mmCIF file of C-alpha atoms in Angstrom:
data_model
loop_
_atom_site.group_PDB
_atom_site.id
_atom_site.type_symbol
_atom_site.label_atom_id
_atom_site.label_comp_id
_atom_site.label_asym_id
_atom_site.label_seq_id
_atom_site.Cartn_x
_atom_site.Cartn_y
_atom_site.Cartn_z
ATOM 1 C CA MET I 1 33.652 -2.075 6.131
ATOM 2 C CA ARG I 2 33.757 -0.605 9.633
ATOM 3 C CA CYS I 3 32.460 -2.789 12.516
ATOM 4 C CA PRO I 4 29.154 -1.417 13.910
ATOM 5 C CA PHE I 5 30.095 -2.614 17.436
ATOM 6 C CA CYS I 6 33.681 -1.448 17.980
ATOM 7 C CA SER I 7 34.243 0.763 14.887
ATOM 8 C CA ALA I 8 37.342 -1.177 13.868
ATOM 9 C CA PRO I 9 38.071 -0.694 10.160
ATOM 10 C CA ASP I 10 38.988 -4.338 9.432
ATOM 11 C CA THR I 11 36.207 -6.887 8.882
ATOM 12 C CA GLN I 12 36.265 -10.238 7.100
ATOM 13 C CA VAL I 13 33.534 -11.463 4.735
ATOM 14 C CA LEU I 14 32.455 -14.965 5.789
ATOM 15 C CA GLU I 15 29.625 -15.585 3.341
ATOM 16 C CA THR I 16 28.091 -13.807 0.339
ATOM 17 C CA ARG I 17 24.663 -14.555 -1.103
ATOM 18 C CA GLU I 18 22.671 -12.954 -3.871
ATOM 19 C CA SER I 19 18.896 -12.535 -3.471
ATOM 20 C CA ASP I 20 16.547 -14.532 -5.684
ATOM 21 C CA ASP I 21 15.952 -11.590 -8.012
ATOM 22 C CA GLY I 22 19.600 -10.521 -7.982
ATOM 23 C CA ALA I 23 18.814 -7.032 -6.690
ATOM 24 C CA VAL I 24 20.455 -7.448 -3.271
ATOM 25 C CA ILE I 25 23.688 -9.018 -2.048
ATOM 26 C CA ARG I 26 23.792 -10.214 1.551
ATOM 27 C CA ARG I 27 27.163 -10.565 3.287
ATOM 28 C CA ARG I 28 27.936 -12.131 6.673
ATOM 29 C CA ARG I 29 30.969 -10.448 8.209
ATOM 30 C CA ARG I 30 33.204 -10.839 11.273
ATOM 31 C CA CYS I 31 35.180 -8.092 12.927
ATOM 32 C CA ALA I 32 38.907 -8.853 13.195
ATOM 33 C CA ALA I 33 39.192 -6.775 16.389
ATOM 34 C CA CYS I 34 36.200 -7.809 18.539
ATOM 35 C CA GLY I 35 35.175 -11.018 16.739
ATOM 36 C CA ARG I 36 31.470 -10.132 16.567
ATOM 37 C CA ARG I 37 29.452 -11.091 13.498
ATOM 38 C CA PHE I 38 27.010 -8.924 11.562
ATOM 39 C CA THR I 39 25.160 -8.845 8.256
ATOM 40 C CA THR I 40 25.296 -6.196 5.549
ATOM 41 C CA PHE I 41 23.119 -5.754 2.496
ATOM 42 C CA GLU I 42 24.226 -4.169 -0.751
ATOM 43 C CA ARG I 43 21.859 -2.828 -3.396
ATOM 44 C CA ALA I 44 22.230 -0.366 -6.206
ATOM 45 C CA GLU I 45 21.413 3.174 -5.181
ATOM 46 C CA ILE I 46 18.851 4.489 -7.586
ATOM 47 C CA LYS I 47 17.712 8.084 -7.578
ATOM 48 C CA LEU I 48 13.919 8.033 -7.532
ATOM 49 C CA PRO I 49 11.917 11.168 -8.335
ATOM 50 C CA ALA I 50 10.971 13.659 -5.643
ATOM 51 C CA VAL I 51 7.302 13.668 -4.637
ATOM 52 C CA ILE I 52 5.285 16.860 -5.015
ATOM 53 C CA LYS I 53 2.688 16.927 -2.236
ATOM 54 C CA ARG I 54 -0.798 18.404 -2.663
ATOM 55 C CA ASN I 55 0.306 21.577 -0.863
ATOM 56 C CA GLY I 56 3.192 22.037 -3.323
ATOM 57 C CA ALA I 57 5.930 20.900 -0.934
ATOM 58 C CA ARG I 58 8.581 18.600 -2.362
ATOM 59 C CA GLU I 59 10.118 15.699 -0.504
ATOM 60 C CA PRO I 60 12.238 12.708 -1.451
ATOM 61 C CA TYR I 61 10.376 9.501 -2.302
ATOM 62 C CA GLN I 62 10.337 7.234 0.745
ATOM 63 C CA ARG I 63 9.628 3.541 0.270
ATOM 64 C CA GLU I 64 8.977 3.228 4.012
ATOM 65 C CA LYS I 65 6.062 5.693 3.824
ATOM 66 C CA LEU I 66 4.467 3.810 0.952
ATOM 67 C CA ARG I 67 4.972 0.499 2.763
ATOM 68 C CA ALA I 68 3.427 1.908 5.953
ATOM 69 C CA SER I 69 0.389 3.011 3.920
ATOM 70 C CA PHE I 70 0.059 -0.460 2.410
ATOM 71 C CA GLU I 71 0.442 -2.120 5.811
ATOM 72 C CA LEU I 72 -2.225 0.113 7.335
ATOM 73 C CA ALA I 73 -4.670 -0.542 4.489
ATOM 74 C CA LEU I 74 -3.962 -4.289 4.578
ATOM 75 C CA ARG I 75 -3.905 -4.669 8.361
ATOM 76 C CA LYS I 76 -5.388 -8.025 9.388
ATOM 77 C CA ARG I 77 -5.903 -8.981 5.732
ATOM 78 C CA PRO I 78 -4.565 -12.196 4.149
ATOM 79 C CA VAL I 79 -1.831 -10.515 2.088
ATOM 80 C CA SER I 80 1.802 -11.589 2.501
ATOM 81 C CA ASN I 81 4.731 -9.243 3.003
ATOM 82 C CA ASP I 82 6.196 -10.618 -0.225
ATOM 83 C CA ALA I 83 3.062 -9.554 -2.123
ATOM 84 C CA ILE I 84 3.272 -6.071 -0.579
ATOM 85 C CA ASP I 85 6.956 -5.796 -1.492
ATOM 86 C CA ALA I 86 6.251 -6.951 -5.045
ATOM 87 C CA ALA I 87 3.523 -4.298 -5.415
ATOM 88 C CA ILE I 88 5.840 -1.575 -4.109
ATOM 89 C CA ASP I 89 8.644 -2.807 -6.385
ATOM 90 C CA ALA I 90 6.254 -2.496 -9.346
ATOM 91 C CA ILE I 91 5.377 1.079 -8.330
ATOM 92 C CA GLU I 92 9.065 1.938 -8.025
ATOM 93 C CA ALA I 93 9.669 0.446 -11.484
ATOM 94 C CA LYS I 94 6.987 2.803 -12.838
ATOM 95 C CA LEU I 95 8.693 5.702 -11.052
ATOM 96 C CA LEU I 96 12.013 4.829 -12.690
ATOM 97 C CA ALA I 97 10.442 4.210 -16.086
ATOM 98 C CA SER I 98 8.788 7.635 -15.996
ATOM 99 C CA GLY I 99 12.238 9.232 -16.174
ATOM 100 C CA ALA I 100 10.871 12.267 -14.337
ATOM 101 C CA SER I 101 12.806 14.078 -11.632
ATOM 102 C CA GLU I 102 9.544 14.859 -9.796
ATOM 103 C CA ILE I 103 6.164 13.177 -9.587
ATOM 104 C CA ALA I 104 2.855 14.340 -8.121
ATOM 105 C CA SER I 105 1.725 12.515 -4.996
ATOM 106 C CA ASP I 106 -1.653 12.070 -6.719
ATOM 107 C CA GLN I 107 -0.018 9.909 -9.412
ATOM 108 C CA LEU I 108 1.787 7.861 -6.779
ATOM 109 C CA GLY I 109 -1.518 7.441 -4.918
ATOM 110 C CA GLU I 110 -3.296 6.246 -8.069
ATOM 111 C CA TRP I 111 -0.571 3.660 -8.693
ATOM 112 C CA ALA I 112 -0.896 2.516 -5.074
ATOM 113 C CA MET I 113 -4.674 2.216 -5.479
ATOM 114 C CA ASP I 114 -4.249 0.166 -8.666
ATOM 115 C CA ALA I 115 -1.849 -2.174 -6.869
ATOM 116 C CA LEU I 116 -4.136 -2.510 -3.845
ATOM 117 C CA LYS I 117 -7.159 -3.185 -6.037
ATOM 118 C CA SER I 118 -5.454 -6.261 -7.449
ATOM 119 C CA LEU I 119 -4.088 -7.355 -4.038
ATOM 120 C CA ASP I 120 -7.155 -7.002 -1.827
ATOM 121 C CA LYS I 121 -10.464 -5.161 -2.339
ATOM 122 C CA ILE I 122 -10.865 -4.347 1.369
ATOM 123 C CA GLY I 123 -7.365 -2.861 1.494
ATOM 124 C CA TYR I 124 -8.195 -0.915 -1.653
ATOM 125 C CA VAL I 125 -11.325 0.564 -0.050
ATOM 126 C CA ARG I 126 -9.468 1.382 3.191
ATOM 127 C CA PHE I 127 -6.705 3.188 1.294
ATOM 128 C CA ALA I 128 -9.196 5.030 -0.906
ATOM 129 C CA SER I 129 -11.209 6.210 2.104
ATOM 130 C CA VAL I 130 -8.173 8.179 3.276
ATOM 131 C CA TYR I 131 -6.475 8.978 -0.035
ATOM 132 C CA ARG I 132 -9.568 10.203 -1.873
ATOM 133 C CA ASN I 133 -10.664 12.334 1.105
ATOM 134 C CA PHE I 134 -14.394 11.895 0.425
ATOM 135 C CA GLU I 135 -16.510 14.971 1.147
ATOM 136 C CA ASP I 136 -19.453 13.023 2.580
ATOM 137 C CA VAL I 137 -20.964 9.573 3.040
ATOM 138 C CA ASP I 138 -22.854 9.826 -0.255
ATOM 139 C CA ALA I 139 -19.612 10.223 -2.222
ATOM 140 C CA PHE I 140 -18.087 7.250 -0.379
ATOM 141 C CA ALA I 141 -21.214 5.145 -1.009
ATOM 142 C CA GLN I 142 -20.976 5.955 -4.733
ATOM 143 C CA PHE I 143 -17.317 4.903 -4.724
ATOM 144 C CA LEU I 144 -18.264 1.600 -3.075
ATOM 145 C CA ARG I 145 -20.925 0.955 -5.720
ATOM 146 C CA ASN I 146 -18.251 1.377 -8.396
ATOM 147 C CA VAL I 147 -15.806 -0.982 -6.663
ATOM 148 C CA LYS I 148 -18.068 -3.969 -7.028
ATOM 149 C CA PRO I 149 -21.177 -3.497 -9.096
ATOM 150 C CA ARG I 150 -24.089 -5.525 -7.791
ATOM 151 C CA ARG I 151 -25.075 -8.520 -9.889
ATOM 152 C CA ARG I 152 -28.446 -10.163 -9.651
ATOM 153 C CA LYS I 153 -29.498 -13.394 -11.242
ATOM 154 C CA LYS I 154 -32.559 -13.227 -13.432
ATOM 155 C CA GLY I 155 -35.691 -13.746 -11.379
ATOM 156 C CA ALA I 156 -33.790 -13.672 -8.064
ATOM 157 C CA LYS I 157 -35.631 -12.014 -5.229
ATOM 158 C CA GLU I 158 -33.693 -9.257 -3.528
ATOM 159 C CA THR I 159 -33.028 -9.982 0.146
ATOM 160 C CA HIS I 160 -32.295 -6.387 1.075
ATOM 161 C CA PRO I 161 -33.206 -3.070 -0.478
ATOM 162 C CA PRO I 162 -30.800 -1.649 -3.064
ATOM 163 C CA LEU I 163 -28.895 1.546 -2.400
ATOM 164 C CA SER I 164 -30.610 3.350 -5.238
ATOM 165 C CA GLU I 165 -30.041 6.789 -3.784
ATOM 166 C CA PRO I 166 -27.036 7.725 -1.647
ATOM 167 C CA GLY I 167 -29.352 9.532 0.769
ATOM 168 C CA ASP I 168 -31.147 6.228 1.428
ATOM 169 C CA LEU I 169 -28.020 4.724 3.009
ATOM 170 C CA PHE I 170 -29.268 5.341 6.542
ATOM 171 C CA ALA I 171 -33.019 5.254 5.864
ATOM 172 C CA PRO I 172 -34.908 2.524 7.749
ATOM 173 C CA THR I 173 -35.845 -0.546 5.752
ATOM 174 C CA PRO I 174 -39.600 -1.122 5.182
ATOM 175 C CA THR I 175 -39.726 -3.703 8.012
ATOM 176 C CA GLU I 176 -38.025 -1.286 10.449
ATOM 177 C CA ALA I 177 -40.450 1.476 9.514
ATOM 178 C CA ASP I 178 -43.431 -0.871 10.011
ATOM 179 C CA SER I 179 -42.226 -2.005 13.436
ATOM 180 C CA ASP I 180 -41.595 1.621 14.500
ATOM 181 C CA ALA I 181 -45.154 2.573 13.460
ATOM 182 C CA ALA I 182 -46.652 -0.375 15.338
ATOM 183 C CA SER I 183 -44.940 0.622 18.608
#
């Protein structure tokens, strides 16, 4: 392997380690010419399907784009990088198992949503708010109702009014309306 510092063709492998799952081999190397050390990683090159965007354009699948989407949705959430990588690995396994040469971005988005739903509900909602491209607040409110259906115990008094109608989302509560009328 060529040295990334001086471009000399002769490097010596000092140490070789396999990753826990056996998918990656890490090698520590030293250049014979300049003596500098560097690390290389080897993994099997697998041809993943091309992604067909909503506008019909085709582009190669990019793990980095999917990871960036996950990181944005899970920003400041208690989800480890290992959990994110495992979710993306599972999506890539589905891509490979499909055997297709192309896949719709909608399918990839649904798999991402499924993975996020099991990782973190807030991340799931954040991703969905962009991915699903809701037409209005009412549609988003309906989606939120479906994410976690409200459960009430028998005989429990409700502490806040239910969102029975999407249009009521921004309506004043009865106490706000009473205080506005009294003013």
